[in-house]
Coordinates of C-alpha atoms (C1' of nucleotides) in Angstrom, one line a residue:
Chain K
X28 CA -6.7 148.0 52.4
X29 CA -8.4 148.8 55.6
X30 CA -10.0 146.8 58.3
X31 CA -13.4 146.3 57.4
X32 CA -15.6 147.7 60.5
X33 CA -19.3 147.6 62.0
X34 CA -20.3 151.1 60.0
X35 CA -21.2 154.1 62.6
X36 CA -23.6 153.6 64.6
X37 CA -24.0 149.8 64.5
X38 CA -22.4 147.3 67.0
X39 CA -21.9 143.9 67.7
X40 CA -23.2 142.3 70.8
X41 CA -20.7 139.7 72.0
X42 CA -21.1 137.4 74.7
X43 CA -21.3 137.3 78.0
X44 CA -23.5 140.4 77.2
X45 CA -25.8 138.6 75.2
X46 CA -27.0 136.8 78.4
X47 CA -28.1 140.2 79.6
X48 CA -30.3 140.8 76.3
X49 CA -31.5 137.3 76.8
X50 CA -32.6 137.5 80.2
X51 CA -34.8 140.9 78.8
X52 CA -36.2 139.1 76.3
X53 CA -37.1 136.3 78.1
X54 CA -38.9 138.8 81.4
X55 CA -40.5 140.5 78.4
X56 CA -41.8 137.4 76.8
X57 CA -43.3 135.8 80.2
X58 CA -44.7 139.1 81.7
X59 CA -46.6 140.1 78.5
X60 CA -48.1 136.8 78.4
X61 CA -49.5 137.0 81.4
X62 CA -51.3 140.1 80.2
X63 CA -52.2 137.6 77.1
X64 CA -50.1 139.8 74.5
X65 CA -49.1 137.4 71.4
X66 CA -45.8 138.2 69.8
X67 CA -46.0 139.8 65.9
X68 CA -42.7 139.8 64.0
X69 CA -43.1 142.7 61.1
X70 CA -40.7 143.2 58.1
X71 CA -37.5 145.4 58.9
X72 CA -38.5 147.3 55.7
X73 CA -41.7 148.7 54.5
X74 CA -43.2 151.1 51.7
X75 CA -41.9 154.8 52.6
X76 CA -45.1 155.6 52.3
X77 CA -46.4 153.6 55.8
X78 CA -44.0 156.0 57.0
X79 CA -45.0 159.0 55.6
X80 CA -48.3 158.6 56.7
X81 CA -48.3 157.2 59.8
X82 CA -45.2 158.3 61.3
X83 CA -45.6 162.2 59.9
X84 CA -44.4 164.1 56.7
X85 CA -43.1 167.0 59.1
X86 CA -41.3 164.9 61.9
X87 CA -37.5 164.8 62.1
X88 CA -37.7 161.0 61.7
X89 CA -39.3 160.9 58.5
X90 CA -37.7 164.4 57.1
X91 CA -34.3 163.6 58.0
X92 CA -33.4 160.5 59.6
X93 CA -35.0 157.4 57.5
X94 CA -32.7 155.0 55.7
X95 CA -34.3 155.0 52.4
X96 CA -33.6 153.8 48.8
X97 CA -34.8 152.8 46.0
X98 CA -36.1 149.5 44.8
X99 CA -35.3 149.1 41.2
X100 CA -37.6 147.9 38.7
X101 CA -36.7 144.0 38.1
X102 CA -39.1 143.9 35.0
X103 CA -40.9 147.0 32.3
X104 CA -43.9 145.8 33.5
X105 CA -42.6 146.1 37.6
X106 CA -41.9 150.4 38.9
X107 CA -39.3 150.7 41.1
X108 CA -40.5 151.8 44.5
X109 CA -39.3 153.4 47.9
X110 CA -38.7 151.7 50.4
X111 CA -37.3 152.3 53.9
X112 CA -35.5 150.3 57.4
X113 CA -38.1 150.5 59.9
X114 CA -37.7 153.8 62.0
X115 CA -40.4 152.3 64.2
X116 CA -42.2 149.6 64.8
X117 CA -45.9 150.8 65.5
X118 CA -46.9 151.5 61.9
X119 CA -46.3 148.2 60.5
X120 CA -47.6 146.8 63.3
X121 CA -51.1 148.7 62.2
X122 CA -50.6 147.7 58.6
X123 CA -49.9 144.4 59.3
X124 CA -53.1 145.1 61.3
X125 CA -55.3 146.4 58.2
X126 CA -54.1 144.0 56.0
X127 CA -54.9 141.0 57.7
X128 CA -58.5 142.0 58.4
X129 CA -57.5 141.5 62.4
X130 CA -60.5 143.8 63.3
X131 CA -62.9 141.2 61.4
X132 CA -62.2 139.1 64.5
X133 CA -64.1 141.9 66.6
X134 CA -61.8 140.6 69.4
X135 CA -58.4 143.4 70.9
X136 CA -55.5 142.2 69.3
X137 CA -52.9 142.2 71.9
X138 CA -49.5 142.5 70.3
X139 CA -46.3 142.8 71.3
X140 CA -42.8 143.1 69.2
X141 CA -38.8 142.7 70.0
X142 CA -36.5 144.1 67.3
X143 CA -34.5 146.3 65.2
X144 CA -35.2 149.4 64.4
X145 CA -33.1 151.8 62.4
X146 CA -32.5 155.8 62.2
X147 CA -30.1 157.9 60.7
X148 CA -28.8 160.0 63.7
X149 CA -26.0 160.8 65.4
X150 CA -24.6 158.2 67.7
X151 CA -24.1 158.7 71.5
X152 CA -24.0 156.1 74.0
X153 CA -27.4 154.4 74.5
X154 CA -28.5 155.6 70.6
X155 CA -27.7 153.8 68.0
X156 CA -28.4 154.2 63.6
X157 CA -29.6 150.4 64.3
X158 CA -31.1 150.2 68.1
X159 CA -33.7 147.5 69.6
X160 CA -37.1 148.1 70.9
X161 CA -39.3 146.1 72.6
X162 CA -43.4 147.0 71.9
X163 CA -46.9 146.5 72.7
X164 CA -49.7 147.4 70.8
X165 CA -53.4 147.4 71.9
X166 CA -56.0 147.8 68.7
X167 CA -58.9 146.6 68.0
X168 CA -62.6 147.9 66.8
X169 CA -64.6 150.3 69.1
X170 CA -66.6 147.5 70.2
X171 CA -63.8 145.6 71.9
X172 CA -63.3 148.0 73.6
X173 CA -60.6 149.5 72.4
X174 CA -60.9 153.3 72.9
X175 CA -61.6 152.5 77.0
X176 CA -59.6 154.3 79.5
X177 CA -58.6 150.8 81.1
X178 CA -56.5 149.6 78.1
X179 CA -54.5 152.4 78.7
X180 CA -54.2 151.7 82.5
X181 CA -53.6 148.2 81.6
X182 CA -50.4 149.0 79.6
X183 CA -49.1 151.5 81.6
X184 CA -49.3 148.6 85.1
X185 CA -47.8 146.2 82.8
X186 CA -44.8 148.1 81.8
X187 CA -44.6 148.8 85.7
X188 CA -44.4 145.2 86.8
X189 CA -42.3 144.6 83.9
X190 CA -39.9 147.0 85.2
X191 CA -40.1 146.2 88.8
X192 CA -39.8 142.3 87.5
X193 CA -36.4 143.4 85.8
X194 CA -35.4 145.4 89.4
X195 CA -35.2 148.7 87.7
X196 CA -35.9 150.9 90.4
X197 CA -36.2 154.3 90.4
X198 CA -38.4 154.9 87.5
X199 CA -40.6 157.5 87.0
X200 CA -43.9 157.4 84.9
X201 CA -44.9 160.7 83.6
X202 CA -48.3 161.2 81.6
X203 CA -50.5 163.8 79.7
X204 CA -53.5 163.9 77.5
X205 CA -52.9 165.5 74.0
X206 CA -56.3 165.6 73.9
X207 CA -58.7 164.0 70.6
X208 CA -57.9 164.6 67.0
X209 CA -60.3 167.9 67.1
X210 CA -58.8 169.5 70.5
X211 CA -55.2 169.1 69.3
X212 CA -55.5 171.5 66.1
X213 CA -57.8 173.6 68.4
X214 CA -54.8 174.4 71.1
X215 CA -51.9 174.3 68.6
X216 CA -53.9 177.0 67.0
X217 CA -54.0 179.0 70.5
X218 CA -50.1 178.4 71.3
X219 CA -49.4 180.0 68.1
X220 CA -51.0 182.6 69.1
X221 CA -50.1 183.1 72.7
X222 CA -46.5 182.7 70.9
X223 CA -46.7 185.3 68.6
X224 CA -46.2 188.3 70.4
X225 CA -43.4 186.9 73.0
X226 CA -41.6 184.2 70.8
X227 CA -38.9 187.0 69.9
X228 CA -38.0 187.2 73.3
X229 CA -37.5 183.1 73.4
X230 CA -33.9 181.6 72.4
X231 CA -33.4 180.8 69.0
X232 CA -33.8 177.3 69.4
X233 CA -37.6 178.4 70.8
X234 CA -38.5 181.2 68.0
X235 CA -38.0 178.5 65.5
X236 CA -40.3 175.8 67.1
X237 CA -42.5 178.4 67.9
X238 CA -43.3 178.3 63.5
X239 CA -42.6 174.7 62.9
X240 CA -43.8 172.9 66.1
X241 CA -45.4 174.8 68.6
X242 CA -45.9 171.7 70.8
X243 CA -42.0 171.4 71.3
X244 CA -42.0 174.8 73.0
X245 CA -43.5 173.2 76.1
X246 CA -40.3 170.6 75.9
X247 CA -37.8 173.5 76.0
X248 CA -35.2 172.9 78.7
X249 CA -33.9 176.6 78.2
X250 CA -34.2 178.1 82.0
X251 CA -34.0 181.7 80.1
X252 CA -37.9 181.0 78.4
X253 CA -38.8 179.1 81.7
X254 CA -41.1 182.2 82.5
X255 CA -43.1 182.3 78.9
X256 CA -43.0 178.8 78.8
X257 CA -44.9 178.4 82.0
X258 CA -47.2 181.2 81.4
X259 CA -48.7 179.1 77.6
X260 CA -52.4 178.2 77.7
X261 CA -52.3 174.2 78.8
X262 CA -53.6 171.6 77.0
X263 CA -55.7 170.8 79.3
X264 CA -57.8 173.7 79.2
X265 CA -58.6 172.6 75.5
X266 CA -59.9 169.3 76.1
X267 CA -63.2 167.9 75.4
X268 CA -65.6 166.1 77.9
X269 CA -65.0 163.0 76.8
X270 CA -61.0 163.5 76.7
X271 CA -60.8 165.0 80.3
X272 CA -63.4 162.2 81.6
X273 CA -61.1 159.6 79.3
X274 CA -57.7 160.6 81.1
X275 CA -59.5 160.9 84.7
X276 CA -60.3 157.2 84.2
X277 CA -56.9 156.2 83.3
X278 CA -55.3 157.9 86.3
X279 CA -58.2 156.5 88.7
X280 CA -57.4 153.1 87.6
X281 CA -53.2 153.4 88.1
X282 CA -54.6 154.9 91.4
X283 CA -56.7 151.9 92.3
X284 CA -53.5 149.1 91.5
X285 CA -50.9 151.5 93.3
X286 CA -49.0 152.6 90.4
X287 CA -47.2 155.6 90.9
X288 CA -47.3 158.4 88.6
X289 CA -47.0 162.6 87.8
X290 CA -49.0 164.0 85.6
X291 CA -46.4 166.7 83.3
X292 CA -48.9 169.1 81.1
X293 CA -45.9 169.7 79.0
X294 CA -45.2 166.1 78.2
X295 CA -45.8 166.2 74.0
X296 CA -44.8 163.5 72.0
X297 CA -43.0 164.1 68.3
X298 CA -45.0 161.5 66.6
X299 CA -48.1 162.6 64.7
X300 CA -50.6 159.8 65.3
X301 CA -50.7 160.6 69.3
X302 CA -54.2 161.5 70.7
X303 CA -55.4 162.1 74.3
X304 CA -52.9 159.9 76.8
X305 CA -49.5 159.7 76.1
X306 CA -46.9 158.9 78.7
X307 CA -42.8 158.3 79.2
X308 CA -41.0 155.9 82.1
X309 CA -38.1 158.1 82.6
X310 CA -35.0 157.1 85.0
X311 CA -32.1 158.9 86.1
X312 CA -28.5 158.3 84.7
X313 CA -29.4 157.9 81.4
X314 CA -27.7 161.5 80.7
X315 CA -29.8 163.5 78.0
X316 CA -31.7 161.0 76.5
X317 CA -33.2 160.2 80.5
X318 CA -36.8 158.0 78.5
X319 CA -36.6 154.2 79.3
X320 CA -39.8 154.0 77.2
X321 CA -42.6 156.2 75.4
X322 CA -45.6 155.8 74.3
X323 CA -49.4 157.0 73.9
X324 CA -52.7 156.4 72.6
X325 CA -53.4 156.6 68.4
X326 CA -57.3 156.4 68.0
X327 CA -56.7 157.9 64.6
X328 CA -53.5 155.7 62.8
X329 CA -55.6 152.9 61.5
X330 CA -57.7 155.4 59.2
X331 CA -54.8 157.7 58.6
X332 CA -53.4 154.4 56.6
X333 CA -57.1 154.1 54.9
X334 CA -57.7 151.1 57.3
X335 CA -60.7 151.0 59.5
X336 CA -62.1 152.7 62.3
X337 CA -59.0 150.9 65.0
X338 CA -57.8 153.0 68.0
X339 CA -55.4 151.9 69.6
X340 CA -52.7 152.0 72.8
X341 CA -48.4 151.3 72.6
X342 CA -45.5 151.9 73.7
X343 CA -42.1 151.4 72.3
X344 CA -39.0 151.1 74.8
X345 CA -35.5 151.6 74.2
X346 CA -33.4 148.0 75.0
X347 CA -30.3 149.9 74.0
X348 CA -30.8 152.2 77.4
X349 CA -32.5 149.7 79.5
X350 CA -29.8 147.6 79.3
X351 CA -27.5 150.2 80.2
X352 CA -29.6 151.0 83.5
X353 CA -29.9 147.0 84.4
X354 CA -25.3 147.4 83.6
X355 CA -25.4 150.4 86.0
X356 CA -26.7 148.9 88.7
X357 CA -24.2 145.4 88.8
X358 CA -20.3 144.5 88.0
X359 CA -19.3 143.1 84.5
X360 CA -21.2 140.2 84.3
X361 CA -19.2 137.2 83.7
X362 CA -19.6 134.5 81.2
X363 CA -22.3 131.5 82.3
X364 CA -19.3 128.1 83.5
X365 CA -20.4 125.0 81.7
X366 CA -21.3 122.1 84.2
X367 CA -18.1 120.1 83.1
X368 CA -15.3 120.7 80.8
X369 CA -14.2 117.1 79.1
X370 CA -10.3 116.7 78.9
X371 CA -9.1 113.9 76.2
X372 CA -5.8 113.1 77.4
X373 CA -4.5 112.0 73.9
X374 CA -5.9 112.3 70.4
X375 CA -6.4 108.8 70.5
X376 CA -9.3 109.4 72.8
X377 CA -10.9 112.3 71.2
X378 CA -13.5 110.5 69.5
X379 CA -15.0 108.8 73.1
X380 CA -14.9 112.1 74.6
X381 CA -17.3 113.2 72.2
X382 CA -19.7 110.1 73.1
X383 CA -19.2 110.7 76.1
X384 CA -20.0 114.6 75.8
X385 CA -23.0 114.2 73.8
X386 CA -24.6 111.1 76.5
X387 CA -24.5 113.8 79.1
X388 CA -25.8 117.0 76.6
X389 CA -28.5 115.0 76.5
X390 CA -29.3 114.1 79.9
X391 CA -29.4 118.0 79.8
X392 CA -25.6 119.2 81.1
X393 CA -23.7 122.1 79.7
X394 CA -20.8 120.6 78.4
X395 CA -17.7 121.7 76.9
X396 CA -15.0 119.6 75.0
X397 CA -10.9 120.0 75.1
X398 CA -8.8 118.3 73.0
X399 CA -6.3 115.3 73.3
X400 CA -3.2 117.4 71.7
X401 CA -3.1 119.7 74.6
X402 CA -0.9 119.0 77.6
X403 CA -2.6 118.2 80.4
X404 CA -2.0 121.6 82.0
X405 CA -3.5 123.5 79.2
X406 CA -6.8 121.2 79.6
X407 CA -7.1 122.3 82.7
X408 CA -6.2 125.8 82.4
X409 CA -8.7 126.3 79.8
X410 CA -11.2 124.2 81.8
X411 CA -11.0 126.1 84.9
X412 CA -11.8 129.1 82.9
X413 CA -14.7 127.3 81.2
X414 CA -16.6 125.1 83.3
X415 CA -17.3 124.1 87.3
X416 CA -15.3 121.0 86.5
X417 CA -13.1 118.7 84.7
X418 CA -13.7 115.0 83.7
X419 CA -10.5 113.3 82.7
X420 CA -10.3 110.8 80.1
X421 CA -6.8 109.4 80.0
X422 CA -5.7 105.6 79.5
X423 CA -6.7 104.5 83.0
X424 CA -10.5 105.9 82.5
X425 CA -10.9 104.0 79.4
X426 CA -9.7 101.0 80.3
X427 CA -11.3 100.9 83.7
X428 CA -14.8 102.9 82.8
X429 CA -13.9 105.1 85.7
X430 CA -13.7 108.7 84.9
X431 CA -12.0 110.9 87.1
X432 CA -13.5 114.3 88.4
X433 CA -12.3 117.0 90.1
X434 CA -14.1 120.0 91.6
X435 CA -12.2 123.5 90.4
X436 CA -13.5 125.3 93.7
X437 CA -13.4 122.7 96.0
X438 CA -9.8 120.8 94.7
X439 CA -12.0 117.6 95.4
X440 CA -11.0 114.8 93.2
X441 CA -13.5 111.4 92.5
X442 CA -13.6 108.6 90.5
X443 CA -17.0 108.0 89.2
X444 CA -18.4 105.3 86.7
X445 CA -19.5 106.5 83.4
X446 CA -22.9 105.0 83.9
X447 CA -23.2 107.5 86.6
X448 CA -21.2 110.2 85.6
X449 CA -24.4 112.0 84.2
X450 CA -26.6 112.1 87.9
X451 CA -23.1 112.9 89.4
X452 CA -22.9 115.9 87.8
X453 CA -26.8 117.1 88.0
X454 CA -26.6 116.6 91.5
X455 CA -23.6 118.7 92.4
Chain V
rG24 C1' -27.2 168.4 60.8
rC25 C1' -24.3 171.8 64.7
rG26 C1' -20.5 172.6 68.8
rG27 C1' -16.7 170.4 72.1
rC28 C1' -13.4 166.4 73.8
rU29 C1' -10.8 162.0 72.5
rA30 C1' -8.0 158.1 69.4
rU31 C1' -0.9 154.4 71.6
rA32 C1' -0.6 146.3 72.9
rG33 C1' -6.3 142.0 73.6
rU34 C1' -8.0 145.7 77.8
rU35 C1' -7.2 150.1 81.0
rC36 C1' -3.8 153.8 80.3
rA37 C1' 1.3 156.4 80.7
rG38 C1' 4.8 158.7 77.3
rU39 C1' 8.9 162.2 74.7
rG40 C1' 10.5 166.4 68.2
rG41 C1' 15.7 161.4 68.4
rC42 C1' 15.4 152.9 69.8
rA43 C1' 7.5 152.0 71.6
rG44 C1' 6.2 151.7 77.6
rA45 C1' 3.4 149.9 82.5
rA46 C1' -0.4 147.0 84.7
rC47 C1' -3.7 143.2 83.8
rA48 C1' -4.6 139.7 79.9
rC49 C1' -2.1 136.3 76.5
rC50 C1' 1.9 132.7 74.9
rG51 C1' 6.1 129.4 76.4
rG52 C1' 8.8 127.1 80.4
rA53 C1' 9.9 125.4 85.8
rC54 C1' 5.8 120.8 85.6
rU55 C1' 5.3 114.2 79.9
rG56 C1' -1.8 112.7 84.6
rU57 C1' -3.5 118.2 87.7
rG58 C1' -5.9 124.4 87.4
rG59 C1' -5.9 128.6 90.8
rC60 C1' -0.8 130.7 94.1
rU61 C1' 4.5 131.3 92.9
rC62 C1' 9.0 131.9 89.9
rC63 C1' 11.5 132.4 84.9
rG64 C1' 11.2 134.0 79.8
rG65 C1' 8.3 136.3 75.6
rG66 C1' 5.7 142.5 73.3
rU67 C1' 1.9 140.0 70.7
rG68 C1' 1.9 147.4 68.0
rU69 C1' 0.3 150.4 60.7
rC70 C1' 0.9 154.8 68.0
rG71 C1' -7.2 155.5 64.0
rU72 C1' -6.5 156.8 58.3
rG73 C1' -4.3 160.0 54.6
rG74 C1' -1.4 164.2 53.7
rG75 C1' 2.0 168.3 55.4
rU76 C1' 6.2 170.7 58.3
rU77 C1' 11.1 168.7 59.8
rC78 C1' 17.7 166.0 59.1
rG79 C1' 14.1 163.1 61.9
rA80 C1' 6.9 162.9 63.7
rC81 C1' 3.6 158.6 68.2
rC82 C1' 4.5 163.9 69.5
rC83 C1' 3.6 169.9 65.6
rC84 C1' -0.1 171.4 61.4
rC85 C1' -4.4 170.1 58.0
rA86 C1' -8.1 166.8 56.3
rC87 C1' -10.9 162.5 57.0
rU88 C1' -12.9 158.4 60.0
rA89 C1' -14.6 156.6 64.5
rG90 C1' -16.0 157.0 69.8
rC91 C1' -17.7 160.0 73.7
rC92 C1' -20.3 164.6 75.7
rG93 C1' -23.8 168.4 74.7
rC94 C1' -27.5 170.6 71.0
rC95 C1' -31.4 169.5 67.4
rC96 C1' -34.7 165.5 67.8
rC97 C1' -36.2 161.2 70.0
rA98 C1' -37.2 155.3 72.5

RNA sequence: GCGGCUAUAGUUCAGUGGCAGAACACCGGACUGUGGCUCCGGGUGUCGUGGGUUCGACCCCCACUAGCCGCCCCA
């Protein structure tokens, strides 16, 4: 019989680092509702199909690394169907979209998500089979506004003020344009063929994205290709009017609120649904996986998944490796000390020590509660470890309604009333 | 999915083909109403799992599992 164990790739978060994940949550919470995001919580599982669809047939995420099974049939009259764990979170975020008629409200639905997400790949620190991501999306109908250059900008000075809010420093935003859904296929067509007659000279790795996905060519980190790689046509040569005037605007507004930013012509996304900006917060440290957060413009999802006309702006952002940058910039963190720790001297008293624990929980104190059958020394051994200070409650404190307190980093020892104790404590 | 490194106490780690170790942590005591500092005592372990070699394996060999690093890919 072995040890039962969280399966590869999964972990448990224990305390105190839960207080770290907290105090994330919480900047993301406030910060995107100042930007007037609301929160949507989508199911952790959805039809394979939203995935095949939206995410891409052809992308390594759906080919190889979905967690899928499936659903049997409960009844002759019910089919079994396919379902998958969420690989991502912007696709049910769009068909939660569509199938709640959000567009009818001709108003930008501002959404934003927290939660797990789940691929089949192998672990390394900072990526796990289950990992969290925190998400905005921006969708709405063309005539919200939606497709404008300044919802883009919008996202992309959030997620800097969120950062800088978290004191991450050291960042980097990187952006491109990808260009509409007609210039893509137009310059994919002209890599392939500015590929064809040097890709045999390229590394292995190279010749075979060179057939399956050009637009990973322009990713390579092989120094050896550096020189054909550099020497490609550039997407930016294939974009229409209205995508080159679309990504101007975006990087004259992040110019006009200060936001910092480099503009990488080889910056391609792997998602299918991407069209004209996409963009990655990068930060050093992270080892090979270096993106905080990635994201881009998908004016075309909503009708890829037979919805309506709904272009749209998001991002997804790994917690997993944000938290690691917010750990690699402080010591351990140690656990939060209660306000006071409340020592029963004998079991005799442990029932008014919980009174008197829950009268000051709910004037607001963090309390924690010994236990009358330990010696006195253990009480405060374990209170020192646990809280700021110690209230006894031994024979004399009863009798007299006197409780004594004693100050673990000062040594200072009181007596106060019980009718006090509570505004003793607040105020110290 | 591919390649490499690693796996010994709660933790960080040392270790030798012949009795399982250190530091910190933890438990008990010095101390039956006083923590931290000190002193005394205690090892709390399936040496990742399963096989193999050997008189004998924590050590050598094989497989597996897991973690880490890199690749593929990606947040």
């Amino acid at each position: 019989m072995t040890l039962l164990k969280a399966v590869r790739g999964t972990r448990d978060l224990l305390p105190p680092e839960t207080e770290l994940w907290e105090r994330v949550e919480a900047t993301t919470r406030r910060v995107f509702a100042r930007y007037n995001f609301g929160e949507i919580r989508t199911p952790i599982f959805e039809d394979t199909q939203l995935f095949a669809r939206g995410v891409g047939e052809e992308t390594d995420i759906v080919s190889k690394e979905m967690y899928t099974w499936e659903d049997r049939a409960r009844a002759q009259s019910e089919k079994s169907q396919s379902l998958t764990l969420r690989p991502e979170n912007t696709a049910g975020v769009v068909r939660a979209y569509i199938e709640h008629k959000m567009g009818e409200t001709g108003l930008l639905q501002k959404l934003y998500y927290i939660g797990p997400q789940f691929r089949r790949e192998r672990p390394q620190k900072g990526r796990y089979r289950q990992f969290w991501q925190i998400g905005a999306e921006v969708i709405g109908p063309p005539s919200a506004g939606s497709e404008s250059p300044l919802r883009d900008a919008e996202v992309l000075e959030m997620l800097a003020s969120f950062l800088d809010e978290l004191g991450i420093s050291g960042w980097t935003l990187v952006l491109n344009s990808v260009g509409c859904s007609t210039d893509r296929p137009r310059y994919v067509a002209a890599l392939r063929e500015a590929l064809a007659p040097v890709k045999h000279q390229m590394s292995e790795d190279n010749q075979r994205r060179a057939e399956t996905n050009p637009l990973r060519v322009l990713d390579s980190k092989d120094p050896s290709d550096e020189a054909i790689v550099a020497n490609l046509p550039k997407i930016a040569d294939y974009l229409d009017e209205a995508s080159k005037a679309h990504f101007a605007a975006v990087l004259a507004a992040l110019d006009a609120c200060g936001v910092q930013y480099e503009v990488n012509p080889r910056l391609v996304r792997g998602l299918d649904y991407y069209t004209r900006t996409t963009f990655e917060f990068t930060h050093g440290g992270l080892g090979a996986q270096n993106a905080l957060l990635g994201g881009g413009r998908y004016d075309g999802l909503s009708e890829m998944l037979d919805g309506p006309k709904a272009p749209g702006i998001g991002f997804a952002m790994g917690l997993d490796r944000l938290i690691l940058t917010l750990q690699a910039g402080q010591a351990e963190s140690a656990p939060t000390l209660a306000d006071a720790f409340i020592a029963p001297l004998s079991e005799s008293l442990n029932a008014e020590a919980l009174a008197l624990a829950r009268d000051l929980r709910r004037a607001g104190l963090r309390i924690d509660l010994g236990d009358g059958a330990f010696r006195i020394k253990k009480s405060f051994e374990i209170g020192n470890k646990l809280a700021r200070k110690i209230v006894l409650l031994g024979e004399d404190e009863q009798r007299s309604g006197i409780l004594t307190v004693k100050n673990f980093a000062t040594g200072e020892q009181t007596k106060i009333p019980r009718g006090e104790l509570a505004q003793a404590l607040q105020n110290s």
